[in-house]
Short mmCIF file of C-alpha atoms and ligand atoms in Angstrom, two decimals:
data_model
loop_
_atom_site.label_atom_id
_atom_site.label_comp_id
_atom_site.label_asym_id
_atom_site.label_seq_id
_atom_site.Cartn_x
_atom_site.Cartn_y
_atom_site.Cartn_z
CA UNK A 1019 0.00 0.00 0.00
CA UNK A 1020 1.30 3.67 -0.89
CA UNK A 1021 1.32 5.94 1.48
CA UNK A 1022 -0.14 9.44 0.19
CA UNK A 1023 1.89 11.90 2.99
CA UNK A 1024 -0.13 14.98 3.48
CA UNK A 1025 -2.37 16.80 5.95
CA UNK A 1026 -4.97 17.92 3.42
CA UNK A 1027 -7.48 15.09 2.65
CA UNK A 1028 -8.28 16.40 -0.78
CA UNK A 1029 -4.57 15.44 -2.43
CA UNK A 1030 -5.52 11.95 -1.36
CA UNK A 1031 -8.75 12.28 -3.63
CA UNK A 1032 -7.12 13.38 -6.06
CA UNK A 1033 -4.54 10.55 -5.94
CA UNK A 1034 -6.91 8.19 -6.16
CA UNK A 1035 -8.56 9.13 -9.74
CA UNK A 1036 -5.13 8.21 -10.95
CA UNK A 1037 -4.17 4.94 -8.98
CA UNK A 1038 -5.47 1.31 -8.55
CA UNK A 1039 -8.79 1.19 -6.41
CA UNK A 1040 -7.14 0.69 -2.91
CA UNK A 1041 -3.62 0.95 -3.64
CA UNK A 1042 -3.03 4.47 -2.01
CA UNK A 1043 -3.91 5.87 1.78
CA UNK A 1044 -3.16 9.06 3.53
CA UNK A 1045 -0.66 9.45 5.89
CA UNK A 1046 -0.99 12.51 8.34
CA UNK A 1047 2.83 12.99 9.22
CA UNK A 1048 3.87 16.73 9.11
CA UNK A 1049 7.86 16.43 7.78
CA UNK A 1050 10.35 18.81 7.89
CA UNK A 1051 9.96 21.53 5.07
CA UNK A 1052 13.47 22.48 4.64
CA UNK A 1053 14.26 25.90 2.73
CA UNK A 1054 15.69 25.64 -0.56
CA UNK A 1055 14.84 27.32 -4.18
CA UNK A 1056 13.85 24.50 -6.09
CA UNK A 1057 11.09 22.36 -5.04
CA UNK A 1058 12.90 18.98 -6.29
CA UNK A 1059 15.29 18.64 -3.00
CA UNK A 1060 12.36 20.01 -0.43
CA UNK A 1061 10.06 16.53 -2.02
CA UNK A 1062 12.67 14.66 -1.39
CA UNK A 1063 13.86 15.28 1.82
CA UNK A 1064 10.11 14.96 2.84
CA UNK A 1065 10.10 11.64 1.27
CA UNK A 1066 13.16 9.85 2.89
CA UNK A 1067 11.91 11.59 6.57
CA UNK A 1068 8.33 10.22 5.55
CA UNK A 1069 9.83 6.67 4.16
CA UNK A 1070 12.16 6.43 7.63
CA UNK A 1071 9.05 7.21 9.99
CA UNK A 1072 6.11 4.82 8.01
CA UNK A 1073 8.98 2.04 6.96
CA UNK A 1074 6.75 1.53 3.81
CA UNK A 1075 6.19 2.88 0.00
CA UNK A 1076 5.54 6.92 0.32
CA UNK A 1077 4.76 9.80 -2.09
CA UNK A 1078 5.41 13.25 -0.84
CA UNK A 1079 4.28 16.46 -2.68
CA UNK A 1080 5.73 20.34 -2.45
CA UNK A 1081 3.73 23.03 -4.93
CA UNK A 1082 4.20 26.62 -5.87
CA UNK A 1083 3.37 29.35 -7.97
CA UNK A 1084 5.80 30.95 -10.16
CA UNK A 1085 5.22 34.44 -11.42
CA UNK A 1086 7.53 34.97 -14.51
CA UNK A 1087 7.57 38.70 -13.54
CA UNK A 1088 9.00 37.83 -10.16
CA UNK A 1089 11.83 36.12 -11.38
CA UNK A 1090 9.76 32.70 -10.19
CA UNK A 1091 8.74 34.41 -6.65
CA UNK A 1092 7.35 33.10 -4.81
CA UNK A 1093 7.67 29.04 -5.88
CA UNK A 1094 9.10 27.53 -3.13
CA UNK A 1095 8.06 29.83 -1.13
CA UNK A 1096 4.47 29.90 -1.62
CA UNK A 1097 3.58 28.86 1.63
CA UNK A 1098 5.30 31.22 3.53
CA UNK A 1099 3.90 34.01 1.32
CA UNK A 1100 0.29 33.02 1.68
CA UNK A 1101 0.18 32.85 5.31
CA UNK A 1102 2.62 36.01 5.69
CA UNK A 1103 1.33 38.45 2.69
CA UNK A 1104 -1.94 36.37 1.65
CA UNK A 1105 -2.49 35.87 -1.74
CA UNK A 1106 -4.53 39.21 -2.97
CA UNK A 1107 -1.12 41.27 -1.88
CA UNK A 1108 0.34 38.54 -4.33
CA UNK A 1109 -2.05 39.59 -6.81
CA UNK A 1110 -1.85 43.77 -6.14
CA UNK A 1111 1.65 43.18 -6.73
CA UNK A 1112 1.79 41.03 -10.00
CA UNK A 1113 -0.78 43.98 -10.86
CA UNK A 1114 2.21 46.71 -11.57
CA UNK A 1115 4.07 44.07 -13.30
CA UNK A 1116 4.10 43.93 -17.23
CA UNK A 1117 4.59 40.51 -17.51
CA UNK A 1118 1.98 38.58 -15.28
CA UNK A 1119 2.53 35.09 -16.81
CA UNK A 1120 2.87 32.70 -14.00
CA UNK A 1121 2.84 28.67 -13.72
CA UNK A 1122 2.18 26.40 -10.69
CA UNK A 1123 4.57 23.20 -10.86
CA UNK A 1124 4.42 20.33 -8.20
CA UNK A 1125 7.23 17.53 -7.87
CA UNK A 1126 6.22 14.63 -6.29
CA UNK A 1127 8.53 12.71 -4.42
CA UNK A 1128 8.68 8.51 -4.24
CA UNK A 1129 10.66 6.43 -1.92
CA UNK A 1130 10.00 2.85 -1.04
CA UNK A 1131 13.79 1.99 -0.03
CA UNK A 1132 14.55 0.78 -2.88
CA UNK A 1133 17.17 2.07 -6.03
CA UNK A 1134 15.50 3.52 -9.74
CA UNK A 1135 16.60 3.99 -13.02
CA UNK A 1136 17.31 7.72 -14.01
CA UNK A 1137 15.45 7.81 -16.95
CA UNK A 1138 13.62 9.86 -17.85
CA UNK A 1139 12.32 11.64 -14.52
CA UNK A 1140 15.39 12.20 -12.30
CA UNK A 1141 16.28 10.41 -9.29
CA UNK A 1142 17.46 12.49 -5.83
CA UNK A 1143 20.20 10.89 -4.04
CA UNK A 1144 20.43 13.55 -1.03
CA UNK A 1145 24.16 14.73 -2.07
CA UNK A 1146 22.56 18.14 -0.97
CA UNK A 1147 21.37 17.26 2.47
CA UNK A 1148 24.03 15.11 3.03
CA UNK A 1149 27.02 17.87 2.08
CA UNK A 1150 25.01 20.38 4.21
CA UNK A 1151 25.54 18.20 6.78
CA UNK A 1152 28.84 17.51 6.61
CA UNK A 1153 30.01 21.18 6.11
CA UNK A 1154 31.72 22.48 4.06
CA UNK A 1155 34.81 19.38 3.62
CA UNK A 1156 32.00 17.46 1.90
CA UNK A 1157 32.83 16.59 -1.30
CA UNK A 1158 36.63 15.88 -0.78
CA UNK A 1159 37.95 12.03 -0.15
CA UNK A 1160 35.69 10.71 2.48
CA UNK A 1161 38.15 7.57 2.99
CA UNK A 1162 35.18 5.03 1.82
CA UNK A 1163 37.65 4.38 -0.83
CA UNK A 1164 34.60 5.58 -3.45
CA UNK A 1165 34.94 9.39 -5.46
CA UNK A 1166 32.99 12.27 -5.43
CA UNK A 1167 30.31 13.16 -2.70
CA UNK A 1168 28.87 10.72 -0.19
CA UNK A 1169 24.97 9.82 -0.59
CA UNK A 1170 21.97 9.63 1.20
CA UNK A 1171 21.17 5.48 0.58
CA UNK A 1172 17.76 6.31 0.43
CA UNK A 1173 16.83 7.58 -3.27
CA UNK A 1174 13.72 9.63 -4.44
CA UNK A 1175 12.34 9.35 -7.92
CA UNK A 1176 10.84 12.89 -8.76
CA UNK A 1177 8.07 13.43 -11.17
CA UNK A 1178 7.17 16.95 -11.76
CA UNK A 1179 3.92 18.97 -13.12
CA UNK A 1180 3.14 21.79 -14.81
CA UNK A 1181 0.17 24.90 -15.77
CA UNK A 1182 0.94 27.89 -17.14
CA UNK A 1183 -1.11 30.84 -16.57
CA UNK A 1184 -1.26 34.57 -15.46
CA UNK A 1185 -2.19 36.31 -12.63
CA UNK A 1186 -5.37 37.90 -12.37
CA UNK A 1187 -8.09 39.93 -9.56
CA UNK A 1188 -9.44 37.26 -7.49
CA UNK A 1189 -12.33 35.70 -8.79
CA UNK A 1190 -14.19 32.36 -8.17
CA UNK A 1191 -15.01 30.98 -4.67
CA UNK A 1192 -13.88 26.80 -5.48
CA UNK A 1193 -10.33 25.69 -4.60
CA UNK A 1194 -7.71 26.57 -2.36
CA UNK A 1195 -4.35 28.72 -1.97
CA UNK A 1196 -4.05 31.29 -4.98
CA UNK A 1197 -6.51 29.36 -7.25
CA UNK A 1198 -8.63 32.51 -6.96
CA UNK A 1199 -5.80 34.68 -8.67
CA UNK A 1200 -4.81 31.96 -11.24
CA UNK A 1201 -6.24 31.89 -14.88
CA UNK A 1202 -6.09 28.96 -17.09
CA UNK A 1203 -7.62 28.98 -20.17
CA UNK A 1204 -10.19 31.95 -19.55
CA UNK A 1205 -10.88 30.59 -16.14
CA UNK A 1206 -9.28 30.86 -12.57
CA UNK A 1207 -8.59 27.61 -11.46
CA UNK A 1208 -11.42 28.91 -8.33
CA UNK A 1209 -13.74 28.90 -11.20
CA UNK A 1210 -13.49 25.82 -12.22
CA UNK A 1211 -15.13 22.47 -10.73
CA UNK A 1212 -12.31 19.77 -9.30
CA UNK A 1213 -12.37 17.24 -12.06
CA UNK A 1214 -11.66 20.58 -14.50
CA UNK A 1215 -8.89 21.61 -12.36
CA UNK A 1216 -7.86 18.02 -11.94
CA UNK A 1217 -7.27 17.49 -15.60
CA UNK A 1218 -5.18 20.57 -16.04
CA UNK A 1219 -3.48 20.81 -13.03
CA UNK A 1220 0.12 20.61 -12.03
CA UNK A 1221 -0.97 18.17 -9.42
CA UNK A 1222 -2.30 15.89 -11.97
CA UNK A 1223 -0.04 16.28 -14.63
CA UNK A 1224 2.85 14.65 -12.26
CA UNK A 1225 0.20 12.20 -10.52
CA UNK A 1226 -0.52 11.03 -14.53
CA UNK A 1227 3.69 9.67 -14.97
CA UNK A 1228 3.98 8.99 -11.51
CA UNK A 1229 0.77 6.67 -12.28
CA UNK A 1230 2.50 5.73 -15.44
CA UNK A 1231 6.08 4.58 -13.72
CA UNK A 1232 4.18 3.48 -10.71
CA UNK A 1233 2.11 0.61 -12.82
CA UNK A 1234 5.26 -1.05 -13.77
CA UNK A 1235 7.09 -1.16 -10.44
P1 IMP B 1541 2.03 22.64 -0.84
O1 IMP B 1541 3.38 22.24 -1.33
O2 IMP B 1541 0.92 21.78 -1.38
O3 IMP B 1541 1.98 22.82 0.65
O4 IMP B 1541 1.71 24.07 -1.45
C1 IMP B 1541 2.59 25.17 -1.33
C2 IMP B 1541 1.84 26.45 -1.54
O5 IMP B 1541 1.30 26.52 -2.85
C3 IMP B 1541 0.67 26.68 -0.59
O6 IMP B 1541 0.61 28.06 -0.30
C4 IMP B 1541 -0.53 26.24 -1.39
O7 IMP B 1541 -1.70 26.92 -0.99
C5 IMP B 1541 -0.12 26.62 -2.80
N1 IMP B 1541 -0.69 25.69 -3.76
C6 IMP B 1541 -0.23 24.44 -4.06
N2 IMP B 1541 -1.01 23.85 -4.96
C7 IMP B 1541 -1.98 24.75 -5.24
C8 IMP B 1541 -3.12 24.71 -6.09
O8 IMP B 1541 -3.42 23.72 -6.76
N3 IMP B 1541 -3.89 25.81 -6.09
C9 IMP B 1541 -3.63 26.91 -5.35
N4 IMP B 1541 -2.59 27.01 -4.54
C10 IMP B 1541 -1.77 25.92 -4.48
#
C-alpha cells in the first residue's frame, strides 16, 4: 500500500482518480519543510523523513506558484507568502508588473527503499542534504575508498507537473491557496469544478507519470 503523505485530505482524492482502487492511503505525518529554491530537494527530503518514519512505500508532494515577472517568486516559497502576505497582496503586486505570466509546478517525491533507473524523470540521491551536513569538507575524499560526494542510501524518484497561466483579480469561490488569482484557459482555477482543475493541473499532470512509472514497479 502507498502511502499518500499529506495533511490535506483532498490530495488523497485526487490521488486516487489516478491509482489502482485501494492501492493508495493518507498518511498525516507533518515532515520537515526544509528551505531551498527548487522544489525537487524540499520533495525529497520529505520523502526519505516520511519513508524512515512509516517504513513503507511513500509519495510526498511540495507546490508553488511561479510568477515569470518575479523572477519565479514566490515558488518555493508559496507557503510562507500566503500565510505572511496572503495571496490578494500577491495579486496587487503582480498587478504593476508587465509581464503577469505565471505557472504552478508540483514535484512529487517517491521512496519505497529501494534504487530507480534515471530515466527519464530524475532520481534524488540527497548529495545536498548530506554535504550540508557535513560542512563544508563534503565533497573531498571521504576515505570510503569511493569518489565524489557521499549519498543519502535512500533515493527519491521525482516526477514533476506543470500549468501555465497569469495572474489575475481574485475571482471564483472553489479551490484553495491562490486558485482565486490563477487563470487557465479563460478561467481561474477557483472557477473551475475539481475534475476541471484536476485534468489541467500541475498536481495531476505529475500524478498522470507517476501513475504511469508506478504501474510497472
Ligand atoms: P504545498 O506544497 O501543497 O503545501 O503548497 C505550497 C503552496 O502553494 C501553498 O501556499 C498552497 O496553498 C499553494 N498551492 C499548491 N497547490 C496549489 C493549487 O493547486 N492551487 C492553489 N494554490 C496551491
Amino acid at each position: 500500500m502507498l502511502r499518500y503523505v499529506t495533511t490535506n485530505p483532498g490530495k488523497v482524492r485526487e490521488a486516487e482518480r489516478y491509482l489502482p482502487d485501494g492501492s493508495v492511503e493518507r498518511l498525516d505525518f507533518d515532515y520537515t519543510e526544509v528551505q531551498a529554491d527548487e522544489l525537487g530537494p524540499i520533495a525529497a527530503r520529505g520523502a526519505r523523513e516520511a519513508y524512515r518514519h512509516a517504513d513503507a512505500p511513500v509519495l510526498v508532494d511540495d507546490a508553488g506558484l511561479f510568477v515569470e515577472g518575479l523572477d519565479g517568486f514566490p515558488g518555493p516559497y508559496s507557503s510562507y507568502v500566503e500565510d505572511t502576505l496572503g495571496v490578494e497582496r500577491v495579486h496587487e503586486i503582480a498587478a504593476d508588473l508587465d509581464d503577469r505570466r505565471a505557472a504552478f509546478r508540483c514535484v512529487l517525491g517517491y521512496c519505497d527503499g529501494e534504487g530507480f533507473a534515471a530515466s527519464p524523470d530524475p532520481v534524488d540521491r540527497g548529495d545536498r542534504d548530506v554535504a550540508a551536513a557535513a560542512g563544508p569538507d563534503e565533497g573531498e575524499d571521504d576515505g570510503d575508498g569511493a569518489d565524489g560526494p557521499e549519498t543519502d542510501p535512500l533515493p527519491v524518484k521525482l516526477f514533476e507537473g506543470y500549468v501555465p497561466g497569469r495572474i489575475v483579480a481574485p475571482r471564483g469561490d472553489g479551490g484553495f491557496g491562490y486558485d482565486p488569482i490563477f487563470e487557465h484557459d479563460g478561467e481561474t482555477f477557483a472557477e473551475m469544478d475539481t475534475d476541471r482543475k484536476n485534468a489541467v493541473s500541475h498536481r495531476g499532470r505529475a500524478l498522470e507519470k507517476f501513475a504511469e512509472w508506478y504501474a510497472d514497479r
